[in-house]
Coordinates of C-alpha atoms and ligand atoms in Angstrom, one line a residue:
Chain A
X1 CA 5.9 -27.7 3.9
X2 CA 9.2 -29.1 3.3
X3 CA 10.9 -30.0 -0.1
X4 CA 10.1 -33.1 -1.5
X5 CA 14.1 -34.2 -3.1
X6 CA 12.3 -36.1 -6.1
X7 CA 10.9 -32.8 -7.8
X8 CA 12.1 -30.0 -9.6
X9 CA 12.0 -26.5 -8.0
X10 CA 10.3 -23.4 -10.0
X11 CA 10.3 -20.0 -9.0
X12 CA 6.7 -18.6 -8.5
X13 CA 4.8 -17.7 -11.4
X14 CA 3.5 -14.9 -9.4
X15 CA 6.9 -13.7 -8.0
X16 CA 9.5 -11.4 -9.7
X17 CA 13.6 -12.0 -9.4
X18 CA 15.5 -8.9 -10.5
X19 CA 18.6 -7.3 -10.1
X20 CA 18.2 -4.0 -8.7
X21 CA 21.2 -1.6 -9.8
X22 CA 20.3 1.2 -7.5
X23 CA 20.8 -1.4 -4.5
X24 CA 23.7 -3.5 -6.0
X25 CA 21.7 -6.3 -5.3
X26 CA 18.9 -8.9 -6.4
X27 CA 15.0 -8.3 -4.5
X28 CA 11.8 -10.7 -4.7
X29 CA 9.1 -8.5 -5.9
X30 CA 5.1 -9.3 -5.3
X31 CA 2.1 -7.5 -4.7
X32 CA 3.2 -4.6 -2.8
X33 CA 6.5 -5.8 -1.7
X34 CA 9.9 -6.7 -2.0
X35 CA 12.5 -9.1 -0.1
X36 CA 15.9 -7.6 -0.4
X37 CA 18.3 -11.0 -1.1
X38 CA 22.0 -11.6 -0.2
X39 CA 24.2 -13.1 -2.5
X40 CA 24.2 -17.0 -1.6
X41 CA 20.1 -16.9 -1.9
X42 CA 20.0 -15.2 -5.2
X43 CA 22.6 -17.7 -6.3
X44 CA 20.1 -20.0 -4.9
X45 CA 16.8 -19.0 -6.4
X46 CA 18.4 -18.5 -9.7
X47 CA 18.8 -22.3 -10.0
X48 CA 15.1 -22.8 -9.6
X49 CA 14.5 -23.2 -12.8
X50 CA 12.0 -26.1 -13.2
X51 CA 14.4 -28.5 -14.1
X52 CA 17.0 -28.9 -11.4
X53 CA 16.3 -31.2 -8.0
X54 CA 17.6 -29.3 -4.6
X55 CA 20.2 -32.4 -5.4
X56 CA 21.2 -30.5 -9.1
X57 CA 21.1 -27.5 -7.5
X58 CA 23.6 -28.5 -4.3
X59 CA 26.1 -29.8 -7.2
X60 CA 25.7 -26.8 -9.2
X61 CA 26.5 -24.7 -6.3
X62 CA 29.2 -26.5 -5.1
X63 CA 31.1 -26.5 -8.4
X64 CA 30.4 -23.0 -8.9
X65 CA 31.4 -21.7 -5.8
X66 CA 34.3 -24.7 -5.3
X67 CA 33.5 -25.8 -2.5
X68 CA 31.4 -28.8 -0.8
X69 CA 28.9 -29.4 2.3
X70 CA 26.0 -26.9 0.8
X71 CA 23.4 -29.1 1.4
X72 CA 22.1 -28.0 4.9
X73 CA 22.1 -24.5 4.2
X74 CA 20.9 -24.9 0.7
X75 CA 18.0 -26.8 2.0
X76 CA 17.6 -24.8 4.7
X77 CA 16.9 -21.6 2.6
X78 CA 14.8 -23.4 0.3
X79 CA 12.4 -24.8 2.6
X80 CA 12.0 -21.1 3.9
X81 CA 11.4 -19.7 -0.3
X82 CA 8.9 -22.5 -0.4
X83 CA 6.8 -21.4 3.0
X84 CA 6.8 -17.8 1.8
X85 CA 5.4 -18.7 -1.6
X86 CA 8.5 -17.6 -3.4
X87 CA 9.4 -20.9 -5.1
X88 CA 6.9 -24.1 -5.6
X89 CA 7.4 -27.7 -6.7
Chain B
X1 CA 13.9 25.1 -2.4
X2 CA 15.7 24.5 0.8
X3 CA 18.2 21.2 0.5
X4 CA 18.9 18.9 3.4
X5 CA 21.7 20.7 5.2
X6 CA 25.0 19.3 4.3
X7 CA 25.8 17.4 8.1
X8 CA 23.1 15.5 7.8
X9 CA 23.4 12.0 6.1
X10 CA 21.9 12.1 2.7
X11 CA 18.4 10.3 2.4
X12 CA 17.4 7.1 1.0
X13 CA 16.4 7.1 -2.3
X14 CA 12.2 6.7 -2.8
X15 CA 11.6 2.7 -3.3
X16 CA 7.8 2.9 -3.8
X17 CA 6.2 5.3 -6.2
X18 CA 2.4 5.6 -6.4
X19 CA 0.8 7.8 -9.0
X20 CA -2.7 9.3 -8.5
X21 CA -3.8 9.1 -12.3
X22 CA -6.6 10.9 -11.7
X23 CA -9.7 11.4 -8.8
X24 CA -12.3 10.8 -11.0
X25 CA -14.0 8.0 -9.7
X26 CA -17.7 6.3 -10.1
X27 CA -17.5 5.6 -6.1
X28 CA -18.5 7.1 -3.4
X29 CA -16.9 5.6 -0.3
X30 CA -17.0 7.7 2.4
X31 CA -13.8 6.5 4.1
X32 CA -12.3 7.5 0.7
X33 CA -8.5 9.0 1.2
X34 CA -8.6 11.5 -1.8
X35 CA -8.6 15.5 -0.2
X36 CA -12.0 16.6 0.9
X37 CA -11.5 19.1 -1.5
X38 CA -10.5 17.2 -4.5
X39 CA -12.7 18.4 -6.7
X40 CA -11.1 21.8 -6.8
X41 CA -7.9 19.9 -8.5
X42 CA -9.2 19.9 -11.8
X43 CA -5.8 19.6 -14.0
X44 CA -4.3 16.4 -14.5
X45 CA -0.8 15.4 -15.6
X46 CA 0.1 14.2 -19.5
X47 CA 0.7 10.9 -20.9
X48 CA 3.9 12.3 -21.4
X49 CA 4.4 13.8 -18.2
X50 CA 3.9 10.7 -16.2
X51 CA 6.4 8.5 -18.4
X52 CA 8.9 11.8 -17.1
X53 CA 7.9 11.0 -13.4
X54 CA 8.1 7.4 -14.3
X55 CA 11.6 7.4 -15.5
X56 CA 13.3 9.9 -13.0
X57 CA 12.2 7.6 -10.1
X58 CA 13.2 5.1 -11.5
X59 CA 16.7 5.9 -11.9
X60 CA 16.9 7.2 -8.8
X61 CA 15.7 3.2 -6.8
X62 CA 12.0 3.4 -7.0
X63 CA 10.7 0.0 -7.7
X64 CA 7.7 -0.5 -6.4
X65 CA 4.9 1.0 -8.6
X66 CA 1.5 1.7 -7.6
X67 CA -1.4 3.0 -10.3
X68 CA -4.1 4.6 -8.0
X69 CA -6.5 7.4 -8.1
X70 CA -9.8 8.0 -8.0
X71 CA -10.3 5.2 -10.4
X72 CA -6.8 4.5 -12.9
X73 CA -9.2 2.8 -15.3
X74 CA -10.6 5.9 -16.3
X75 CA -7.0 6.9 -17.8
X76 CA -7.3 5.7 -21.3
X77 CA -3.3 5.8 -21.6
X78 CA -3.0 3.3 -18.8
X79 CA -2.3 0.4 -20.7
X80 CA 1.0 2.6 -22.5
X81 CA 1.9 4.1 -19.0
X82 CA 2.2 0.5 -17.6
X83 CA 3.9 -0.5 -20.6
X84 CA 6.1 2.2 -20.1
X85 CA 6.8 0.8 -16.4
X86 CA 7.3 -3.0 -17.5
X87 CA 10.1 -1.4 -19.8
X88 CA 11.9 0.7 -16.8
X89 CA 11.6 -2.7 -14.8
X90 CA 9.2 -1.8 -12.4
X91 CA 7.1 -4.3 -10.7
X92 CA 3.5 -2.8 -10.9
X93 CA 0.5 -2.5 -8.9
X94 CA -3.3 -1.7 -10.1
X95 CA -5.3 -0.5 -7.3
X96 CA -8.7 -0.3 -8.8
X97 CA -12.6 -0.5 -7.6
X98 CA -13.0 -3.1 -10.5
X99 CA -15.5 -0.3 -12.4
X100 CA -15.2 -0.4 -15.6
X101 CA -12.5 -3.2 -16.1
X102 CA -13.7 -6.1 -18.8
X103 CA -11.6 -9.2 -19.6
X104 CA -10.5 -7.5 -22.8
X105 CA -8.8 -4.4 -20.4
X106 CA -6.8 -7.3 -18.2
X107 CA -5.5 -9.0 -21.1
X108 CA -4.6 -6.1 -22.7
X109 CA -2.6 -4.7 -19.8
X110 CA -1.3 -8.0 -18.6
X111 CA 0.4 -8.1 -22.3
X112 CA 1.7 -4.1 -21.5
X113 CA 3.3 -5.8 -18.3
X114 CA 1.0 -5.2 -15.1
X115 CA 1.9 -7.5 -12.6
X116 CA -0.6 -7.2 -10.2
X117 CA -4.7 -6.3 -9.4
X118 CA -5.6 -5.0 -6.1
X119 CA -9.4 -5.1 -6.2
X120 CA -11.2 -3.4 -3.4
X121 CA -14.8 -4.9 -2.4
X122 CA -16.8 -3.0 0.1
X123 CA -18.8 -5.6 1.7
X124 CA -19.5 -9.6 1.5
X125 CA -22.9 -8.6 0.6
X126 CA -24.0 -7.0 -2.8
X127 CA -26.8 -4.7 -0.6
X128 CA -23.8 -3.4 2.1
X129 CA -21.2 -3.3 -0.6
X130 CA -23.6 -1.0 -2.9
X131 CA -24.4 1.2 -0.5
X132 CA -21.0 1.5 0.9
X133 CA -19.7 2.3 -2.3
X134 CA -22.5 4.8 -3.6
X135 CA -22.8 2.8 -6.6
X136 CA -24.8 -1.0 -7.8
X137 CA -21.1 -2.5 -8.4
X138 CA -20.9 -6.1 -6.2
X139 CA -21.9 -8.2 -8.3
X140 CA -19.2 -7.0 -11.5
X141 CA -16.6 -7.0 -8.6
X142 CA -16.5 -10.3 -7.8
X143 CA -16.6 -11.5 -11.6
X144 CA -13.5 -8.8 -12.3
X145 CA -12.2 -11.0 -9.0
X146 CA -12.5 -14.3 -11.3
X147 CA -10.9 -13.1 -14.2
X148 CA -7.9 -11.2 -12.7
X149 CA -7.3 -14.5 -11.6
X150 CA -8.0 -16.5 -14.9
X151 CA -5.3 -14.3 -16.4
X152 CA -2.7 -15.6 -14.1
X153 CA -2.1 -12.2 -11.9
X154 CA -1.9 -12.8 -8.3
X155 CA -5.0 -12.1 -6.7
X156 CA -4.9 -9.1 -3.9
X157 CA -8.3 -8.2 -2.4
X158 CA -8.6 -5.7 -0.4
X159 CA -11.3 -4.9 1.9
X160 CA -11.8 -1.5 4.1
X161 CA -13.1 -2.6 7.5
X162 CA -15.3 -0.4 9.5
X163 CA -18.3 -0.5 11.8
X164 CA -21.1 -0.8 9.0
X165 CA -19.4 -3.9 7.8
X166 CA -17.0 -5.0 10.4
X167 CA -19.9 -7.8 11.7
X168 CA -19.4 -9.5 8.3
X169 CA -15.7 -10.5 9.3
X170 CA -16.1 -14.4 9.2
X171 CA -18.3 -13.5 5.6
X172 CA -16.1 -11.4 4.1
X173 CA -13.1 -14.0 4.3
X174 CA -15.3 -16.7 3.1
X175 CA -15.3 -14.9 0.7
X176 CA -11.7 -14.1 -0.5
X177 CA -11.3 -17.6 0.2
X178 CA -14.2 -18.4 -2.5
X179 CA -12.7 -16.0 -5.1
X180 CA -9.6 -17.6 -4.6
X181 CA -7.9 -14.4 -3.7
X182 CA -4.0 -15.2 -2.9
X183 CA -3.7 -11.8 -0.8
X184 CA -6.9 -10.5 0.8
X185 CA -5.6 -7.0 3.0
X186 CA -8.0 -6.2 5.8
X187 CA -7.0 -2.5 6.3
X188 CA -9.0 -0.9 9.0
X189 CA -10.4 2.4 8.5
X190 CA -7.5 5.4 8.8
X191 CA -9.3 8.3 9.7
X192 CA -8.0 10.9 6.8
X193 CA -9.8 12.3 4.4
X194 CA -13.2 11.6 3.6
X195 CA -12.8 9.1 6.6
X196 CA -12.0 11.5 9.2
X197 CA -15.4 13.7 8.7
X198 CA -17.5 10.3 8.7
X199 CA -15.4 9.4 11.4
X200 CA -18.9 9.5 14.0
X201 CA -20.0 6.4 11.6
X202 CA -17.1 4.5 10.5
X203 CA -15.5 3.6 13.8
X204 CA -16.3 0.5 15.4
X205 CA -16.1 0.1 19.7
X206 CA -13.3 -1.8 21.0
X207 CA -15.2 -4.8 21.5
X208 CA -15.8 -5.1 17.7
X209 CA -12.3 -4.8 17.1
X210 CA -11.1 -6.6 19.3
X211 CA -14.0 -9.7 17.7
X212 CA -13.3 -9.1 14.5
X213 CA -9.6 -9.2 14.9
X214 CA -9.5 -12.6 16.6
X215 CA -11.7 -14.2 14.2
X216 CA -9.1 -12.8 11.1
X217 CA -5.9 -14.3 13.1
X218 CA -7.6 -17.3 13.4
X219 CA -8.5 -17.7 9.8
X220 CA -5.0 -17.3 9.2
X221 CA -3.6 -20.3 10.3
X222 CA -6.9 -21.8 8.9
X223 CA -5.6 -20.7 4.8
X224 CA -2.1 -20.6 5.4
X225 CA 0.0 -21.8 2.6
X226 CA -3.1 -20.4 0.4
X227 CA -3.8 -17.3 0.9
X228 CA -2.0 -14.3 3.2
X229 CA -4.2 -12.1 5.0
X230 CA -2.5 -8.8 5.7
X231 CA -4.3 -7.2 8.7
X232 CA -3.5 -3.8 8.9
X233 CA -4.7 -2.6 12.8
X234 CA -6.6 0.3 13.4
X235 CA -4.3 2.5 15.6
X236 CA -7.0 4.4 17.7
X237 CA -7.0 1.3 20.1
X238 CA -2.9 0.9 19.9
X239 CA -1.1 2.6 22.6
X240 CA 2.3 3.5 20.3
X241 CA 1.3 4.8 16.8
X242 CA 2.3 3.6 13.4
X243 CA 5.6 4.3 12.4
X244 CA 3.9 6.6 9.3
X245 CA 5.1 6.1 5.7
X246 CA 8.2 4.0 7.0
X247 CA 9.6 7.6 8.1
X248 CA 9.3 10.8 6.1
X249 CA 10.7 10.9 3.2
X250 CA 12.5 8.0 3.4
X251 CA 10.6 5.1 1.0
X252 CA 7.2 6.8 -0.7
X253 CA 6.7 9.0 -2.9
X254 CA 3.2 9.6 -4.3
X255 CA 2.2 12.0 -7.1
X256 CA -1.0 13.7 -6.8
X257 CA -2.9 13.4 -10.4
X258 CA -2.3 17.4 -11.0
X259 CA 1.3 16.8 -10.1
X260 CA 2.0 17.8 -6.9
X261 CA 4.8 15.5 -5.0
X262 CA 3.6 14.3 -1.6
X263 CA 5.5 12.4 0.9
X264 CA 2.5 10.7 2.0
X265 CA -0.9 10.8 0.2
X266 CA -2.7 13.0 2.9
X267 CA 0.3 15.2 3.3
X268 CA -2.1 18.0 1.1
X269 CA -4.3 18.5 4.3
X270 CA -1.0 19.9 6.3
X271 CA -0.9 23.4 5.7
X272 CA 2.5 25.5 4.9
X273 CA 4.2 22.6 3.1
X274 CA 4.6 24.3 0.1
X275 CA 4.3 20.7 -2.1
X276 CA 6.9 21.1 -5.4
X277 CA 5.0 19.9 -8.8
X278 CA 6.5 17.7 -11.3
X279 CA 5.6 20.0 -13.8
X280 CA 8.4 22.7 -12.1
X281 CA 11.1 20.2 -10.7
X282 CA 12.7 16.8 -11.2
X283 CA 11.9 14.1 -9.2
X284 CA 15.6 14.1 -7.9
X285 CA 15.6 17.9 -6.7
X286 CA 12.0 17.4 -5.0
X287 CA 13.1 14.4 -2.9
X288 CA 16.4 15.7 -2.2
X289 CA 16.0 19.2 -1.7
X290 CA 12.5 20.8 -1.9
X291 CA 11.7 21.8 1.5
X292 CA 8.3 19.8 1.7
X293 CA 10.5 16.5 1.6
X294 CA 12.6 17.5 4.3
X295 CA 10.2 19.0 6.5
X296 CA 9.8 16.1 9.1
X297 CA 13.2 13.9 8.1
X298 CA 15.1 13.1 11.1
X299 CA 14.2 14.0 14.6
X300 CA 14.9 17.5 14.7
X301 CA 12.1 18.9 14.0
X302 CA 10.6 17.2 17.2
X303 CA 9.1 18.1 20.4
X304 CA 8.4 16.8 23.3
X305 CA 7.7 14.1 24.7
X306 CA 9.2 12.6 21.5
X307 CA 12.3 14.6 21.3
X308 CA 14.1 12.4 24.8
X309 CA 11.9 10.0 23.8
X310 CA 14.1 6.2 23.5
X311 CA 11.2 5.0 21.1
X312 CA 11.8 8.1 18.6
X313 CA 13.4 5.7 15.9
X314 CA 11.2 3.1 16.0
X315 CA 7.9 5.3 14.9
X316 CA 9.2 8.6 14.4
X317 CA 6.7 10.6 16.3
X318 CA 4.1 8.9 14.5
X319 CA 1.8 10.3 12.0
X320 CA 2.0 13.8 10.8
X321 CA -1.7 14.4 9.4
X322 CA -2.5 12.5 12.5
X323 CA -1.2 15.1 14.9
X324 CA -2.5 17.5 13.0
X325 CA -6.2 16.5 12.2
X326 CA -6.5 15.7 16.0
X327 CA -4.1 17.9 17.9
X328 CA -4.5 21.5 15.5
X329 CA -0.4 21.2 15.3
X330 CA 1.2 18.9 12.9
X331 CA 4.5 19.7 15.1
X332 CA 2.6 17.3 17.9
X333 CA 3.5 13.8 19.2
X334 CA 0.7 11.4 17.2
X335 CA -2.3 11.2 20.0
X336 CA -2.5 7.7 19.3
X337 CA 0.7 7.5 21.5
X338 CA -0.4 7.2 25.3
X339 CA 2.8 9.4 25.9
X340 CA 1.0 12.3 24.2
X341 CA -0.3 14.9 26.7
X342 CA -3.3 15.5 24.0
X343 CA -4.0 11.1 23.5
X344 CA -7.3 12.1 25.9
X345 CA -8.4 13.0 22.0
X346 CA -8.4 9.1 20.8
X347 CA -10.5 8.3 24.4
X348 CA -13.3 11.0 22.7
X349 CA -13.1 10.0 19.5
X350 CA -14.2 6.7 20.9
X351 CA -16.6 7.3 23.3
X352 CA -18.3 9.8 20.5
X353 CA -18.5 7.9 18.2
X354 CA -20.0 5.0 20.4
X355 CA -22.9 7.6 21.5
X356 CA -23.2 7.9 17.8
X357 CA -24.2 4.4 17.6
X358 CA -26.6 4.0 20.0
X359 CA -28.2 6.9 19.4
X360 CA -31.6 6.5 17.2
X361 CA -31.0 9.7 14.6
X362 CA -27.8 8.8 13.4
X363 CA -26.7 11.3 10.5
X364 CA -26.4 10.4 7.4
X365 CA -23.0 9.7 6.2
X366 CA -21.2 12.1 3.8
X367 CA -19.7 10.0 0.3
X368 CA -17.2 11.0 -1.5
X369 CA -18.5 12.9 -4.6
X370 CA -18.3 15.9 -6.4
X371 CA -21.0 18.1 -5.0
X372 CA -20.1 16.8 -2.1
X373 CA -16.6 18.0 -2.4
X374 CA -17.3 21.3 -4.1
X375 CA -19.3 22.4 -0.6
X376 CA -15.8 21.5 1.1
X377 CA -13.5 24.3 -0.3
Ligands
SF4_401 S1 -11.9 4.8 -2.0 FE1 -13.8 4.5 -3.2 S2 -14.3 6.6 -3.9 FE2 -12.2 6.7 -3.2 S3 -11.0 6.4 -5.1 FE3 -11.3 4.4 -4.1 S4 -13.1 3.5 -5.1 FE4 -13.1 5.7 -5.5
SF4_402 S1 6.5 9.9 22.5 FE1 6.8 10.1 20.3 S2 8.6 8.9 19.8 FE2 7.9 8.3 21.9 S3 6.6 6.5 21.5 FE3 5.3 8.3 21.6 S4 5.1 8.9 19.5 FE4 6.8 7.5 19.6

C-alpha cells in the first residue's frame, strides 16, 4: 500500500493517539498493544486529521518546524502508519 | 515486605494491568488458566476497591487495561469500572467467552469507553466448540462476533488451539475471515492450570504443529492488510523458551478477583511467594517492594546453566511456573530450553501424550468447574 497524494489522511477509527505522562511521550494504543512514538512521528500522525493531503501536511510541518525537504521522510513514515493499520485514506 | 535492595536499578513501572473480576464463569474449558483450585477463592474485590487498583496503576504508567476473569460479564459494575478506566485514560480490553453479552451490553459499554472485545470461540464448528467449552454457546458466539463489530470495536478473536481442534486450522480462519474479525490470535495451548492436568489430551504431535502452523503463515499473506493473525507458538517444540511476562516484574501486573497481586496470572501455583493483596498494600509498595515482585527480577536469583548463560537477557531463564510444574523447582532453567539438564521432560511430555492418542481408552478430559475444582484443594 502506498499513499495515494490526492486524499486526505485519517487516523484509524480503531487506533488510539495519547500522550502518555508517565513516558514523556505519545504511544499508539490497539487491541493489546502499544507503539511507543518519537517526536517527528507524533507531530506527524497528529496532522492526520481527515482533512489535510501528505502535501498539507509536508507544508504544515515545514512551517512549524522552519525548515524545508520533509517530504521524503514524511512520506516515508506515512506509508509505514498506513501498512500497520494506524492511519487509512 | 522486602524492597529491591538499593544497588539495583529501580524497576520499570507496570504498563499492562489485567484485572480477574471474578472466576465465575458458565465455561468449562479444560485448558482454562484460572488455579485448579479456584473455587476455594470465594471473596471478590469491591466496586470500590477496583476503581483504587484502577487509579494507583494508573499513576504509576499502566496503560494497557485488560478486564478478564472467569467471565467479566458476570460483574454487573463493569460498565462503571470501564467508565472509570476511559476517565484515567486507559485503553481497554474485554476478554470475554461472549456468554451472556447482548447488543444492549456493547452499546452500553462502548458509551462507558471500552475500546476493545476479545471474543474467544472454541472451535469452527458449533458440535467441537460446545463440547470444548462444556456449554451449547457457538452459535451466540459468532452473533456477539457480528455485533461487536456493528458497534464499531475492533474485532479480536481469539481461538485456543489444541489437538481436539487443531485439524480445523484452514476452518477456523475461514472463519475469522467470515466474521470479519480484524485480529484473530491463534494462541496455542500453554500448559498451566487446568491445561497442564489435561495435558495427556490437549497436546498435539509435532507433525500437527508443524501442519497447522504452515497453513496459518500462509493465510497470512493471504488477509494481509485485512486482518492480523497473531500466532502465538507452542513452546514444547521450541528449543529456547519464551521470554515469560516480558521479564518479571517488569510490564504486568494482574490482580486476582479476591485481590491478590500476581506478577504473572499463574504465579498462585508457585509456592512460598507470599502474594501481597490490594486490600493490605498500594499498588506502588507491592510492585516496588513486596517481596513476591522482586522474587525473580534480575538474574540473581539464577542458577545454572542460566547464570553464565550469554542468552540470560534475552528470555530470562524462561518461565517460572514452567520450571516449576515440570522440573519440582521453580529456581530451574525452563525445560523448554535444550540447555536445561531436566528438557528430557518436554521429550516425555510428548511422546506421552502421543501414546495417549493412539491409545483406544483415552480418559476423559477434566473441565474447568466447580465440583471439579473443589476435589482439587
Ligand atoms: S478459559 Fe473458558 S472456562 Fe476459563 S474463564 Fe475463559 S471461558 Fe471461562
Ligand atoms: S540456559 Fe537459561 S538463559 Fe540460557 S537460553 Fe536456556 S533458559 Fe535462556
Amino acid at each position: 500500500m502506498t499513499i495515494n497524494p490526492q486524499l486526505p489522511i485519517h487516523f484509524s477509527r480503531t487506533h488510539r493517539l495519547q500522550w502518555e505522562e508517565a513516558q514523556q511521550k505519545f504511544v499508539i494504543l490497539y487491541p493489546e498493544g502499544m507503539v511507543e512514538l518519537n517526536q517527528s512521528s507524533a507531530e506527524i500522525l497528529k496532522c492526520c486529521d481527515g482533512e489535510r493531503t501528505l502535501a498539507d501536511i509536508v507544508t504544515e510541518l515545514e512551517q512549524k518546524f522552519a525548515t524545508s525537504g520533509l517530504h521524503p521522510d514524511i512520506s516515508a513514515f506515512l506509508e509505514v502508519a498506513l501498512n500497520n493499520g494506524w492511519i487509512q485514506q | 515486605m522486602a524492597g529491591y535492595n538499593n544497588n539495583q536499578i529501580k524497576p520499570t513501572p507496570p504498563r499492562w494491568l489485567l484485572a480477574e473480576l471474578t472466576y465465575s464463569c458458565p465455561l468449562q474449558c479444560p485448558y482454562c488458566s484460572n488455579p485448579l483450585d479456584y473455587a476455594s477463592y470465594k471473596t471478590e474485590l469491591s466496586t470500590d476497591d477496583w476503581k483504587r487498583v484502577l487509579t494507583q496503576a494508573r499513576k504509576m504508567g499502566a496503560v494497557q487495561l485488560g478486564f478478564s476473569g472467569g467471565e467479566p460479564l458476570t460483574r454487573q459494575d463493569l460498565p462503571e469500572l470501564v467508565r472509570h478506566a476511559r476517565e484515567l485514560g486507559y485503553y481497554s480490553n474485554l476478554i470475554t467467552s461472549g456468554y451472556g453479552m447482548t447488543e444492549e451490553k456493547i452499546v452500553q459499554l462502548k458509551e462507558a469507553g471500552l475500546d476493545h472485545i476479545q471474543v474467544s470461540i472454541q472451535a469452527s464448528t458449533q458440535e467441537l466448540n460446545d463440547h470444548i467449552a462444556g456449554t451449547a454457546s457457538f452459535e451466540h458466539k459468532k452473533q456477539v462476533a457480528h455485533l461487536v463489530k456493528k458497534h464499531g470495536y475492533p474485532m479480536v478473536l481469539c481461538v485456543v488451539i489444541h489437538r481436539e481442534n487443531i485439524h480445523q486450522m484452514p476452518e477456523i480462519l475461514a472463519m475469522a475471515e467470515e466474521l470479519g474479525a480484524d485480529y484473530l490470535e491463534l494462541a496455542n495451548t500453554q500448559y498451566y492450570g487446568w491445561a497442564h492436568i489435561n495435558r495427556d489430551l490437549l497436546l498435539p504431535t509435532q507433525e500437527q504443529f508443524e501442519k497447522a502452523e504452515a497453513i496459518a503463515q500462509a493465510y497470512k499473506e493471504k488477509v494481509a492488510g485485512k486482518m492480523k493473525i497473531y500466532y502465538v507458538v507452542p513452546d514444547f517444540y521450541e528449543d529456547r523458551p519464551k521470554a515469560c511476562m516480558n521479564g518479571w516484574g517488569t510490564t504486568f501486573l494482574t490482580i486476582a478477583p479476591d485481590g491478590v497481586a500476581l506478577p504473572c496470572h499463574s504465579a498462585r501455583e508457585l509456592p512460598g511467594l507470599e502474594c501481597p493483596n490490594v486490600n493490605d498494600y498500594s499498588i506502588e509498595e507491592i510492585w516496588y517492594e513486596s517481596k513476591t515482585f522482586n522474587f525473580f527480577r534480575g538474574f540473581d536469583w539464577m542458577k545454572e546453566p542460566c547464570r553464565s548463560c550469554d542468552e540470560k537477557e534475552k528470555d530470562f531463564g524462561g518461565c517460572r511456573c514452567q520450571a516449576y510444574l515440570l522440573t519440582g523447582d521453580m529456581y530451574n532453567t525452563d525445560p523448554v530450553c535444550s540447555k536445561s539438564p531436566e528438557h528430557g521432560v518436554i521429550g516425555q511430555a510428548i511422546e506421552s501424550a502421543r501414546v495417549a492418542a493412539l491409545a483406544a481408552d483415552e480418559k476423559p478430559l477434566v473441565f474447568r468447574n466447580s465440583k471439579n475444582s473443589r476435589g482439587m484443594d
